[in-house]
Structure formats: C-alpha cells, structure tokens
Short mmCIF file of C-alpha atoms and ligand atoms in Angstrom, two decimals:
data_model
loop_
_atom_site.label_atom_id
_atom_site.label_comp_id
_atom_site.label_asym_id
_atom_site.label_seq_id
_atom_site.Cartn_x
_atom_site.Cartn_y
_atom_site.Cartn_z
CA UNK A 9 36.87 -19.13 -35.49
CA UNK A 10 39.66 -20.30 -37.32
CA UNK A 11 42.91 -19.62 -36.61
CA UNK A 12 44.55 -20.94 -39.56
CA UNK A 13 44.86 -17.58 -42.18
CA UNK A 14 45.40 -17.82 -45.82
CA UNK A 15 48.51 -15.96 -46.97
CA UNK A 16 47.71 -12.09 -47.69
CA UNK A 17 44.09 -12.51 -45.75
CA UNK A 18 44.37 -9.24 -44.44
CA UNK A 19 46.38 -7.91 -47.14
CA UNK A 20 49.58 -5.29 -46.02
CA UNK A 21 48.00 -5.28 -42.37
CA UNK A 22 50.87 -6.66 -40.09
CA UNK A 23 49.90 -6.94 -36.93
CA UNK A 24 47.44 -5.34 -34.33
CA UNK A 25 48.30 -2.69 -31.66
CA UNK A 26 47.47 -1.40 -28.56
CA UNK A 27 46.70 1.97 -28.86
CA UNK A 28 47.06 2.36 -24.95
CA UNK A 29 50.35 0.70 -24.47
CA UNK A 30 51.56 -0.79 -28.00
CA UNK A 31 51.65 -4.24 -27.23
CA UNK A 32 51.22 -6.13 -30.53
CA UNK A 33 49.32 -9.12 -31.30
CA UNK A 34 48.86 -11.49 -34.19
CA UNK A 35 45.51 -10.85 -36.59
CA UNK A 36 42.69 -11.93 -35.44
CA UNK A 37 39.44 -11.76 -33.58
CA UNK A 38 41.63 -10.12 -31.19
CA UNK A 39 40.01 -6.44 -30.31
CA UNK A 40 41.28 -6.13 -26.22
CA UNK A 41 44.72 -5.51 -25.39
CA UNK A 42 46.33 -8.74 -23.46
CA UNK A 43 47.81 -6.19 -21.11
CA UNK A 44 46.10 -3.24 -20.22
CA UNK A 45 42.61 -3.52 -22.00
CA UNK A 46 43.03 -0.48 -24.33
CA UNK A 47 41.60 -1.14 -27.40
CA UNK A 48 43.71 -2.63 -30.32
CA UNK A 49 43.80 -1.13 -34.56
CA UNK A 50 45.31 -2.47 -37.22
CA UNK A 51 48.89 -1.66 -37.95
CA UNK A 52 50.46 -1.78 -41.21
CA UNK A 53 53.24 -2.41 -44.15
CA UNK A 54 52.25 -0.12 -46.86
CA UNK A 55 55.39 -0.13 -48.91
CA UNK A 56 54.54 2.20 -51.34
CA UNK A 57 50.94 3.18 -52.87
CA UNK A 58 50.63 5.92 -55.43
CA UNK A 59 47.44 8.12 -56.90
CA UNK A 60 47.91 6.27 -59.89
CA UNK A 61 47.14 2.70 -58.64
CA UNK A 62 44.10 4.15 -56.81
CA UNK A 63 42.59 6.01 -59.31
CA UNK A 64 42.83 3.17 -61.70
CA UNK A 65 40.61 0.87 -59.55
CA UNK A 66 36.74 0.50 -58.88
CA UNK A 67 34.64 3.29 -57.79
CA UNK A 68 34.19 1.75 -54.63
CA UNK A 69 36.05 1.49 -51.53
CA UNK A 70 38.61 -1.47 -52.89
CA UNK A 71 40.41 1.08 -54.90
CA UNK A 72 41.86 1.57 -51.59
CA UNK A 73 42.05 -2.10 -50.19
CA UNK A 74 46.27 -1.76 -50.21
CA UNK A 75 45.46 0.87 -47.42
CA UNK A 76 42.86 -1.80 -45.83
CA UNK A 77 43.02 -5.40 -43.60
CA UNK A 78 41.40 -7.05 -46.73
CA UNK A 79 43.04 -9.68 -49.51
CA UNK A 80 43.92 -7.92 -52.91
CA UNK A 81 41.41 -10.57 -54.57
CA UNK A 82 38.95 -8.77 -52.36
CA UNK A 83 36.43 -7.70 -55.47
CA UNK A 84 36.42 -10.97 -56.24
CA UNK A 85 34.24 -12.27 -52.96
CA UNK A 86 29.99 -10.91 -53.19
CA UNK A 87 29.66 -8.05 -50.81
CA UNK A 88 28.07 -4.21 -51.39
CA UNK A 89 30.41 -2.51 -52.96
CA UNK A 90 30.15 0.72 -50.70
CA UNK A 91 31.73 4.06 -51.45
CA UNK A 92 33.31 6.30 -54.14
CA UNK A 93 29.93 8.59 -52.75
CA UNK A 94 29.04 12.15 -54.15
CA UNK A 95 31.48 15.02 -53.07
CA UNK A 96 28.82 18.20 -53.78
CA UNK A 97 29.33 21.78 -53.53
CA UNK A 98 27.11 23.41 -51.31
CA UNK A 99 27.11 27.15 -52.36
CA UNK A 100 23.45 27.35 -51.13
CA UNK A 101 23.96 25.64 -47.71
CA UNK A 102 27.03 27.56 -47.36
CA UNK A 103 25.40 31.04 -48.32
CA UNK A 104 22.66 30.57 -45.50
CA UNK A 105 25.11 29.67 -43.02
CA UNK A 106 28.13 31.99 -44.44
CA UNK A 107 30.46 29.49 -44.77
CA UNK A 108 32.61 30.48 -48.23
CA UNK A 109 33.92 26.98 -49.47
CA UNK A 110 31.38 24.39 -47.92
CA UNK A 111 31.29 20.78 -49.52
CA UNK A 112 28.72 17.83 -48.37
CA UNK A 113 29.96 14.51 -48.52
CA UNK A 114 26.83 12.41 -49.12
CA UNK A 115 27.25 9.27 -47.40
CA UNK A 116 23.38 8.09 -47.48
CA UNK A 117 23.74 7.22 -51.28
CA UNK A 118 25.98 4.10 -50.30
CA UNK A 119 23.74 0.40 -50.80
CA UNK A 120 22.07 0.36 -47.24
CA UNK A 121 21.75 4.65 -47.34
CA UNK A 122 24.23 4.80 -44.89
CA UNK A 123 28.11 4.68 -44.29
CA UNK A 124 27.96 1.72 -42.43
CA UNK A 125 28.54 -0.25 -45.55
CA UNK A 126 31.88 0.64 -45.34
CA UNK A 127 32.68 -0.73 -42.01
CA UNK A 128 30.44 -3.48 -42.77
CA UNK A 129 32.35 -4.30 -46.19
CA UNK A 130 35.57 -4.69 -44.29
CA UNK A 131 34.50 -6.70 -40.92
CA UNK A 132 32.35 -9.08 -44.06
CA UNK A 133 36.13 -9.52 -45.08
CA UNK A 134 37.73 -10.34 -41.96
CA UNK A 135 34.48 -12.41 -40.65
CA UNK A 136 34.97 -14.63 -44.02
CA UNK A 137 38.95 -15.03 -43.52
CA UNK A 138 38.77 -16.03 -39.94
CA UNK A 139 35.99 -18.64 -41.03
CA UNK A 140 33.12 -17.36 -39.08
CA UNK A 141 29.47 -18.73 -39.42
CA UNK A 142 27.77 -16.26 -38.01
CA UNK A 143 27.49 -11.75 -38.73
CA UNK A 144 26.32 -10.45 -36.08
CA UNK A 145 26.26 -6.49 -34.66
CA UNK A 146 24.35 -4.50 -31.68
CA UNK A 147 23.41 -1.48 -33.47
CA UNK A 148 21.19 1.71 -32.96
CA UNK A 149 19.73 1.28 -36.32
CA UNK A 150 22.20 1.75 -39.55
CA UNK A 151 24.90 -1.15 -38.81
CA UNK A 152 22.12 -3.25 -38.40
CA UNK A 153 21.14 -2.78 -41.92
CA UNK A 154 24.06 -2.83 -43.29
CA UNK A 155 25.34 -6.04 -41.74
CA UNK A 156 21.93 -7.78 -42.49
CA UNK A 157 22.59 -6.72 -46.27
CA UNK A 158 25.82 -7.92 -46.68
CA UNK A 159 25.26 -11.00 -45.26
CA UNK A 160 22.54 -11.37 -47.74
CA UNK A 161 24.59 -10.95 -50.80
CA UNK A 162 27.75 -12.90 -49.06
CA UNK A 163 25.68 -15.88 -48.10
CA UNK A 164 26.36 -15.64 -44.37
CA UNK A 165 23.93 -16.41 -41.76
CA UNK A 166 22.91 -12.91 -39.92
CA UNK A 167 22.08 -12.04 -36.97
CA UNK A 168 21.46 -8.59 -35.77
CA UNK A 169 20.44 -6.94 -32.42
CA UNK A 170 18.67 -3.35 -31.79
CA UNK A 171 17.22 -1.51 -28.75
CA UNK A 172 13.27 -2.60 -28.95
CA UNK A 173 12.34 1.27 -29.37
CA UNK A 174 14.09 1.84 -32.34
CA UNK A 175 12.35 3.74 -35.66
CA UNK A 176 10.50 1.42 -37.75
CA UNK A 177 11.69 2.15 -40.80
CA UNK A 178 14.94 1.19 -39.66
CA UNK A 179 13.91 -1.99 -38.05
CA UNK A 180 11.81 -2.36 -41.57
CA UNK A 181 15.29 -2.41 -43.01
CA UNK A 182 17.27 -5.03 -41.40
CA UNK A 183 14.48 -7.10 -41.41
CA UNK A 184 13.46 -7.28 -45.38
CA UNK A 185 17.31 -8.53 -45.57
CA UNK A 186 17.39 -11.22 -42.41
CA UNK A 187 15.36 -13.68 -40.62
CA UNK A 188 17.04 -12.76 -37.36
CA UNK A 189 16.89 -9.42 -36.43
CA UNK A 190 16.30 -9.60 -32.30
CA UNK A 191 14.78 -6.41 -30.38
CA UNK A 192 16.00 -6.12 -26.92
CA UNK A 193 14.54 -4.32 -24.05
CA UNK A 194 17.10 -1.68 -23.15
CA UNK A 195 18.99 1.10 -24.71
CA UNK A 196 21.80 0.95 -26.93
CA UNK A 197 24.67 0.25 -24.49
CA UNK A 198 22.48 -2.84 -23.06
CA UNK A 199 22.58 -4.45 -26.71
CA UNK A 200 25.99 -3.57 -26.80
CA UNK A 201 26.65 -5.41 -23.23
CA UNK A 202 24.76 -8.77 -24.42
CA UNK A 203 26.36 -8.87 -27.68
CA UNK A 204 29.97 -8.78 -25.97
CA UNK A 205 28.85 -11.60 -23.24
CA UNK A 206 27.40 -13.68 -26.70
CA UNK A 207 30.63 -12.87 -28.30
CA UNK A 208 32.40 -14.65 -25.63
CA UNK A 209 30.18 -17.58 -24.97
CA UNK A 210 29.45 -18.85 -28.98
CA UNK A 211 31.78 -19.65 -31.03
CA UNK A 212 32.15 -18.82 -35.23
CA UNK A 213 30.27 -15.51 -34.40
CA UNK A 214 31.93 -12.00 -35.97
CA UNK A 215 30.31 -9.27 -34.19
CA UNK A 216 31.18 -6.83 -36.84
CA UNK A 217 31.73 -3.83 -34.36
CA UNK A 218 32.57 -6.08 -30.93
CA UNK A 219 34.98 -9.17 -31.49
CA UNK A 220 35.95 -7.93 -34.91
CA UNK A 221 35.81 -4.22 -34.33
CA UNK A 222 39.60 -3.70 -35.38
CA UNK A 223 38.97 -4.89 -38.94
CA UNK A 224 35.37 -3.00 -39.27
CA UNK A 225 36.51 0.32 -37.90
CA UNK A 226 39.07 0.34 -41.20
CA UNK A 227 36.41 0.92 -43.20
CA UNK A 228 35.59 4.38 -41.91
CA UNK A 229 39.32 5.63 -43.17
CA UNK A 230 37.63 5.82 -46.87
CA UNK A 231 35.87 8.76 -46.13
CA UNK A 232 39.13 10.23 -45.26
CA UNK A 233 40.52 9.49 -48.52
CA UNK A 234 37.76 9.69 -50.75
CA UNK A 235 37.14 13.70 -49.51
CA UNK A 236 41.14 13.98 -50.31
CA UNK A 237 40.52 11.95 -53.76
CA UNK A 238 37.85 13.72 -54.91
CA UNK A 239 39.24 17.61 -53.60
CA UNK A 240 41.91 16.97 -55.64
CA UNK A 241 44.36 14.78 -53.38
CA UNK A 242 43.95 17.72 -50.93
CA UNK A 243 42.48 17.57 -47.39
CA UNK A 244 40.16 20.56 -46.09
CA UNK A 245 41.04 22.73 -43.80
CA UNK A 246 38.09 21.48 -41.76
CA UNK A 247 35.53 18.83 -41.10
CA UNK A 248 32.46 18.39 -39.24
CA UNK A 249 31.80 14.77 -38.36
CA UNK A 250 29.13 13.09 -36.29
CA UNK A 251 30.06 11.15 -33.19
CA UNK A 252 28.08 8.42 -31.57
CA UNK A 253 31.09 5.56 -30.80
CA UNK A 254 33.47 8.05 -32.31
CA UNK A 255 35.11 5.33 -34.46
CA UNK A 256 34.32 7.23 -38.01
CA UNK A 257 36.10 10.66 -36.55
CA UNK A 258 39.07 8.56 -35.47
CA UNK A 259 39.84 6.89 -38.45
CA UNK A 260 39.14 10.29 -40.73
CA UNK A 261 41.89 11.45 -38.75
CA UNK A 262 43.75 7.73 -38.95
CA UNK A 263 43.09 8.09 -43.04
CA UNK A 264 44.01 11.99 -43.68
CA UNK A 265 47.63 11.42 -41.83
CA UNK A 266 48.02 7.73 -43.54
CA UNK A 267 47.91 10.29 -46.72
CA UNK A 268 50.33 12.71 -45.72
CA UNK A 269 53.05 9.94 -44.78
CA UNK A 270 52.79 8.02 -48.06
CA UNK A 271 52.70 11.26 -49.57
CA UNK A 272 49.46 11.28 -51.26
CA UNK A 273 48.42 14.69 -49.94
CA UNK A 274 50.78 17.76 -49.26
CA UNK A 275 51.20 18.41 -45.45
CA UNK A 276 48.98 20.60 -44.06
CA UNK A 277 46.97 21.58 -41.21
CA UNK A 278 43.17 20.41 -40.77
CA UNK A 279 40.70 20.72 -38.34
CA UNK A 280 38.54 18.01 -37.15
CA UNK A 281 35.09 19.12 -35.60
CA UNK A 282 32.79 16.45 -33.91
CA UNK A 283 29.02 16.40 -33.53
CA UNK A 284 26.86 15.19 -30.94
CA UNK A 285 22.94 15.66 -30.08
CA UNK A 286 22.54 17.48 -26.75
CA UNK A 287 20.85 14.59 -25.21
CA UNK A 288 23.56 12.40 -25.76
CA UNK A 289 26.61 14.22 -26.25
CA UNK A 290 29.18 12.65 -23.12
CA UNK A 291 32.03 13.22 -25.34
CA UNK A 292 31.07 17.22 -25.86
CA UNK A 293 30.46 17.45 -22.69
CA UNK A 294 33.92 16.16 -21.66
CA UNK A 295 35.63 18.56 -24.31
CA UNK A 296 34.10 21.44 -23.07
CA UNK A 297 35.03 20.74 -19.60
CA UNK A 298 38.46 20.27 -20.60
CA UNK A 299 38.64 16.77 -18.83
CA UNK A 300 39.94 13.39 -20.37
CA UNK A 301 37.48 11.25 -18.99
CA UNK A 302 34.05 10.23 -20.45
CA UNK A 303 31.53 10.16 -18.32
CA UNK A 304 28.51 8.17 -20.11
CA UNK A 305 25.32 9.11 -20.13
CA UNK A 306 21.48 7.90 -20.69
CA UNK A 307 20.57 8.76 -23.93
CA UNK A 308 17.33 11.05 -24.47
CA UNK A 309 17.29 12.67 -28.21
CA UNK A 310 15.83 12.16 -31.51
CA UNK A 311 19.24 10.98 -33.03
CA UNK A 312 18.78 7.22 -32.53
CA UNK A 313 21.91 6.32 -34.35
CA UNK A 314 23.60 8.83 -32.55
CA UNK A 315 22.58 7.19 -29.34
CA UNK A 316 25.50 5.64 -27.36
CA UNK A 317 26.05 6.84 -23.72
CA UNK A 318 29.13 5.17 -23.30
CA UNK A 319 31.37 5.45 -26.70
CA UNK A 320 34.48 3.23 -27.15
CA UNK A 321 36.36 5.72 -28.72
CA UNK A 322 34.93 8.80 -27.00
CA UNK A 323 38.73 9.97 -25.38
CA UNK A 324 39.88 9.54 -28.93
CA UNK A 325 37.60 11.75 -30.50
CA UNK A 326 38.93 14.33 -27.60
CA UNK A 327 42.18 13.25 -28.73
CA UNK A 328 41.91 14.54 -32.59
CA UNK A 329 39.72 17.48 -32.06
CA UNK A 330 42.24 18.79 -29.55
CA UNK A 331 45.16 17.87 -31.45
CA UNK A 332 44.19 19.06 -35.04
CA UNK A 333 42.33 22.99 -33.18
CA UNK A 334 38.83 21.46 -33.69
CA UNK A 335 36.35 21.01 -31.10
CA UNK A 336 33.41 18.87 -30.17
CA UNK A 337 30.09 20.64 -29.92
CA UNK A 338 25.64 19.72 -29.50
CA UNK A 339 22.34 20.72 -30.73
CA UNK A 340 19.01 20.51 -29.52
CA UNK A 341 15.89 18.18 -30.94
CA UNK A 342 14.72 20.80 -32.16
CA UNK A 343 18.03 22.54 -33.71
CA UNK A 344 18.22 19.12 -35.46
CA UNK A 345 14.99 19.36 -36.80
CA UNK A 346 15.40 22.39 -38.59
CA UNK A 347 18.79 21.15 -40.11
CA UNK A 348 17.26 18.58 -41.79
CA UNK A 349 14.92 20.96 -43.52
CA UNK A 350 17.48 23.42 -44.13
CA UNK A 351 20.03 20.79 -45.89
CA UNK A 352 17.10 19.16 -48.14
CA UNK A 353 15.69 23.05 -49.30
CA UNK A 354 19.58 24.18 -49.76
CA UNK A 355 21.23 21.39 -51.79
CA UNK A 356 18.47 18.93 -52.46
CA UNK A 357 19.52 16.49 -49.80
CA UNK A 358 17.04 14.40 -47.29
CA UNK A 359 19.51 13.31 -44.31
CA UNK A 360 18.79 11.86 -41.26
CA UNK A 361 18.87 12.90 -37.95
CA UNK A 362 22.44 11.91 -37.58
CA UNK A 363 23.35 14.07 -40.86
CA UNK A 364 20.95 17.08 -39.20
CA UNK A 365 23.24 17.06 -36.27
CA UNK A 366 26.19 17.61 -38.10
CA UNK A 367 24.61 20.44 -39.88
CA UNK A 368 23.02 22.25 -37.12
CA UNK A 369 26.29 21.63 -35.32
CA UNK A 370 28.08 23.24 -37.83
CA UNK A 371 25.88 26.56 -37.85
CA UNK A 372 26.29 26.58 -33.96
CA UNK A 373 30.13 26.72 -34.93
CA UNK A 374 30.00 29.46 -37.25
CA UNK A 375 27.67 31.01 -35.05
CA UNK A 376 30.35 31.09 -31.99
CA UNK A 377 33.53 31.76 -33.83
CA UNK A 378 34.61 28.33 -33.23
CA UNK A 379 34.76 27.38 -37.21
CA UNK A 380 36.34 29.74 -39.43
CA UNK A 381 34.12 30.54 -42.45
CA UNK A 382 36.78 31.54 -45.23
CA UNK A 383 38.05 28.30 -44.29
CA UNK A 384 37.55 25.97 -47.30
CA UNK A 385 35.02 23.25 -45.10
CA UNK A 386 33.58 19.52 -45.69
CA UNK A 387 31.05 18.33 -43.48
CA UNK A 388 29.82 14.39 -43.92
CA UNK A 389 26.44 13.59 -44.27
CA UNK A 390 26.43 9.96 -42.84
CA UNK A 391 22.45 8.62 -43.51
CA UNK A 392 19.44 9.39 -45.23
CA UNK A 393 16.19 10.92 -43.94
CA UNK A 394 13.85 8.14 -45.13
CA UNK A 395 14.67 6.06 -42.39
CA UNK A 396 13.89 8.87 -39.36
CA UNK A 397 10.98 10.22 -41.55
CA UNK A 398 8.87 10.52 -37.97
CA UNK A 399 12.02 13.07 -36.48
CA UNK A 400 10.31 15.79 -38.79
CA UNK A 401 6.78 14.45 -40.13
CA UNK A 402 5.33 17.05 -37.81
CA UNK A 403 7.81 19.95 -39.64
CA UNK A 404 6.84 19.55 -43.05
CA UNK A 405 3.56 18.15 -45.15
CA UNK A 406 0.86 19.86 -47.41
CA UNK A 407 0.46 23.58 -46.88
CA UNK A 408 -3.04 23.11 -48.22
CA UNK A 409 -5.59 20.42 -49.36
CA UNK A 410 -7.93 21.19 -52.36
CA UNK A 411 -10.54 20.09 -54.74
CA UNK A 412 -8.96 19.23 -57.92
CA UNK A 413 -10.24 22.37 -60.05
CA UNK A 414 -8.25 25.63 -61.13
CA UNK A 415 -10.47 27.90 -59.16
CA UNK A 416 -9.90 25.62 -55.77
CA UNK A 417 -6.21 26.50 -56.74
CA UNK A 418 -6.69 29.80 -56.82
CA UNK A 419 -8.72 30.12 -53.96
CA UNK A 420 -6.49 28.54 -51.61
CA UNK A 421 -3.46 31.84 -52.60
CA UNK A 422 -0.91 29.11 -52.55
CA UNK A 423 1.25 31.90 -54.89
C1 PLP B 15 24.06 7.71 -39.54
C2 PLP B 15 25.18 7.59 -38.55
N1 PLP B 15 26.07 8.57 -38.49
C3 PLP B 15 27.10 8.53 -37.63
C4 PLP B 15 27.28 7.49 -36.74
C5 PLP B 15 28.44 7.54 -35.78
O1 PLP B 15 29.40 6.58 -35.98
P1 PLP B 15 30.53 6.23 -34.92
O2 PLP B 15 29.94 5.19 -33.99
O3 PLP B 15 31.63 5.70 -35.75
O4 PLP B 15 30.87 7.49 -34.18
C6 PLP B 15 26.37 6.42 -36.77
C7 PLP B 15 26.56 5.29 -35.85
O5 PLP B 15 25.74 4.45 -35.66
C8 PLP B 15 25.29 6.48 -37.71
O6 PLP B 15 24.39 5.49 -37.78
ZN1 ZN B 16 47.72 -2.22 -24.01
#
C-alpha cells in the first residue's frame, strides 16, 4: 500500500498508539505494536468540536468525521452512508422486563441491516487513502456484507471470507454485492488466521478488521455518540452491548469519555454491560471468574455473528465493564430464542440472534440484581432477524391453516 498520505487523510487523527505500552507509530496499515504486540488505536488532535458543528451536518455518521481517522471531504467519496439510526422508547419491552426508562438503539436499519456499516465506512476510508486495491474481511456473517457493499458503491475490488457453515441468508448477502465471497472450512477464528497470513503475503489488500483494524474499529464510537446525540447530549446510566471481538463495547466506552473531555456531555457515571451467548461467551466466563486472561473457546451457539472463541479485544471488554460497575453476562439458545420473539411482539422490532442476546441478557440482569431497573437504560440492537430467520422458524409460523370461507374462520376459534 502506499505510503505516501495526502495532507488531512485521516483528518485530526495524529498518530497510532499502543494501548499495551504507548509506543506511537505513524498512520498506517500499522495495527501490531513494534514492541510488545499489544494492539494499536488511533490517537488524536481534536482541538475543539462543539454540538453545534455536529448537529449541523448529515444524518449519517460524517457529522462526526472531526471525531474520526477520515478526510473532512469525506462525503464527498461514494460509500453507504451508515448511521444517524432510530433511538426508540421501549415502554413495552421495558414493562415486561421492569426496566423503567429502557431505550433500543436500532442498529439493523443501517444500508447492509447491520452496524457493520459503520466500521466498514471508516476502514473504506482508510483502505482508499493508503491506496489499496483490494477490501477484504474474515467475518462471521455481517462484516462480510457490509464490506462487499461498500466496495460495490466505492468501486473497489472485494473480497470477503466466511466459515463454510454460515446462514444462508447471510452468505445470500455478500454474495448479491461481490463476485468473491470465499467459504472456508473451519470456524470463525480459522478465517480469521488465513486472512492475517494473506494480509502479510499480498500486497494492496485492506483487511478491513485485520491490517486496517485501527481505522475500522473508529467506526463503532458513533453509537456512542449518536445514543448521547439523540438522549439529549446525555449518556445513560447504562448499556447493554453485544460482544463477539469486543471492539463495538470498547469504543462505546472510547466514544462516551471522548464526550465528556471535549465537553459535549456533562460528567457522569455509566455502566457498560456486555453480552455473550453461553456457547461462546470466553470473555463472560473470564469476568465471572474474576481473572484477566481470556481463555478462547470453540464456539457452539446459534449466534453466528457472535461466534469468535478467541476475541481481540476480549481483556478490554473486562477492562470497561469493571471499570464503569457493569458486568459481562450469557444466555442460552434457547433464552435467545425467546428474546427475539419478545423484542419483535414488544416494540415491533425483528433482530437477530446477536440483538436476542443482548435482550435476553439484559432480562438475566434484571433478573439477578445485577442491572438496576430505575436506572434510565439503552441497550443496542446490532442486526436484523431476516438474516438468522432459521434461529426461530421453528418458534413462530401459522397457528392455523384454513379454507378461504368465513365459516372455516370460525371454525378454526382463532378469537
Ligand atoms: C450483529 C452483530 N452484533 C455484534 C457483533 C459484535 O461486534 P464486536 O466484534 O465488535 O464485538 C457482531 C460482530 O460480528 C455482529 O455481527
Ligand atoms: Zn506496545
């Protein structure tokens, strides 16, 4: 890739850091430490940014892009144009589970149905600056759409990688968008192994979330601000938040103190509450054993995209639940199930089972006096159900089948 950036290419980013040891190194498709490994983030200049500058641009993620690694003629370069996604009260969700001031934010309205278009939106950026030819990802299933998208509408050759046994629907959508989506036999962390050893044999290729991961994992700080934006410039007092890498939870928690130092928000405390399905859930399994260390796991649940037995950020996650009061908890299959079908016959939302983990995560917290419900609460709702339609076509269909006459109505006492 080229090393050879345009002034302002990565707008008032600065530098990148180690978040083990702080070393700094120059932007770029730098995303390993030089010294110790840890991984490196995006440090910045912010100067000063006010509500007023925000709130007078797009209703999409670039009304923020002076608090992201992208050039301020970012709108001007074809990409998806993710974000700015419905806030909604949910008095019904919150009466079933007794939660007093509960608020979905629906993240499976964004171009792809996921919130992957944000990261993806901001790796598309970096990927184009350092002059790469090729947009690649590993993915369990969402970033794979969303990268194949993108790369549609920017004109960049995709290529994207999933385990072989992922849901169709989900290989359905990558592949409507790209001639080169590639199945691979092995689970989610043996994508993620060959796409590192590609990443370091061919050159010009931005793996979105590997050799570029710094720039993409930006993109997940939106949600932070967005949920202050659109409370009011206010954070919640807590947050439920799936975790598969643990990226998005990090950089919630990256975006909601960002807000308090420029002094968007007031100061206050928050806590952050991660959710994992019990058949992959290394990182709430470290939390409750009050141990540092991940150790991963072989994933074995219905929550495909939550599926990664070894996540990169997993210690950070521990990090920000521990630091903020929060904690990291896991449902069942079949607790996920019924969250689904509770969410869509509350508020009118079809999520997927990503988004029914968070939900029946968030009961299970109520439900153990873990999350306090007077507390005024926002839980994220990161896909839509369409795409894991088989995780609960044996839950819901037809409660009857009949001739197409009044009487056949009447005789099946349907009311
Ligand atoms: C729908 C959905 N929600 C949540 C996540 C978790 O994201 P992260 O890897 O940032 O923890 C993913 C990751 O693939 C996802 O697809
Ligand atoms: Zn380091």
């Amino acid at each position: 890739m080229s090393n050879v950036l345009r002034p302002g290419a990565f707008g008032n980013a600065t530098n990148l850091a180690c978040r083990e040891c702080g070393t700094s190194v120059p932007l770029g498709p730098f995303y390993a430490c030089p010294e110790c490994f840890g991984p490196l983030e995006v440090a910045y200049d912010f100067g000063s940014v006010t509500r007023e500058e925000i709130e007078a641009g797009p209703r999409n993620i670039w009304r923020y892009k002076a608090l992201l690694p992208v050039p301020s003629d970012i709108e001007d370069s074809p990409n998806t144009e993710p974000g700015f996604t419905r806030l909604l009260k949910a008095n019904n969700l919150g009466r079933e589970l007794g939660i007093e001031n509960l608020w979905v934010k629906d993240d499976s309205t964004n171009p792809t149905n996921s919130f992957k278009d944000r990261v993806v939106a901001c790796a598309l950026s970096a990927a184009r600056e350092l002059g790469s030819k090729v947009f690649a990802c590993p993915s369990t299933g969402n970033l794979a759409n969303a990268v194949a998208a993108a790369g549609a509408r920017a004109g960049i050759k995709t290529v994207v990688f999933i385990p072989s046994n992922l849901e169709k629907p989900k290989q359905v959508n990558s592949a409507v968008f790209t001639d080169s989506l590639v199945a691979v036999n092995g689970n989610y962390d043996d994508v993620n192994k060959l796409a590192s050893e590609i990443a370091g044999e061919e050159d010009g290729w931005a793996f979105v979330n590997v050799n570029v991961r710094p720039f993409y994992a930006e993109g997940s700080k939106t949600l932070g601000y967005e949920i202050a934006e659109q409370l009011g410039w206010r954070l919640p007092d807590q947050i439920v938040i799936p975790v598969a890498s643990g990226s998005q939870l990090t950089k919630v928690d990256k975006a909601f103190q960002e807000l308090i130092k420029l002094g968007l928000v007031e100061d206050k405390p928050y806590k952050i509450f991660g959710a994992q399905a019990l058949g992959c859930s290394p990182v709430s399994t470290a939390f409750k054993a009050g141990v540092d260390a991940i150790r991963p796991v072989k994933p074995d649940t219905i929550a495909k995209s939550l599926a990664i037995g070894n996540p990169a950020d997993g210690i950070y996650v521990l990090d920000s639940c521990r630091r903020t009061g929060g904690s990291v908890e896991d449902v069942t299959d079949d607790e996920i199930r019924e969250a689904i079908v509770l969410l869509a016959r509350t508020e009118g939302i079809f999520t997927e089972t990503a988004g029914g983990t968070t939900v029946g995560v968030t009961k299970k917290l109520v439900e153990t006096g873990q999350l306090d419900p007077t507390l005024e609460t926002v839980i994220i709702n990161t896909g839509h159900g369409l795409k894991t339609l088989d995780a609960i076509s044996d839950q819901v269909g037809a409660i009857a089948t009949i001739d197409p006459s009044y009487d056949a109505f009447q005789a099946a006492g349907i009311i």
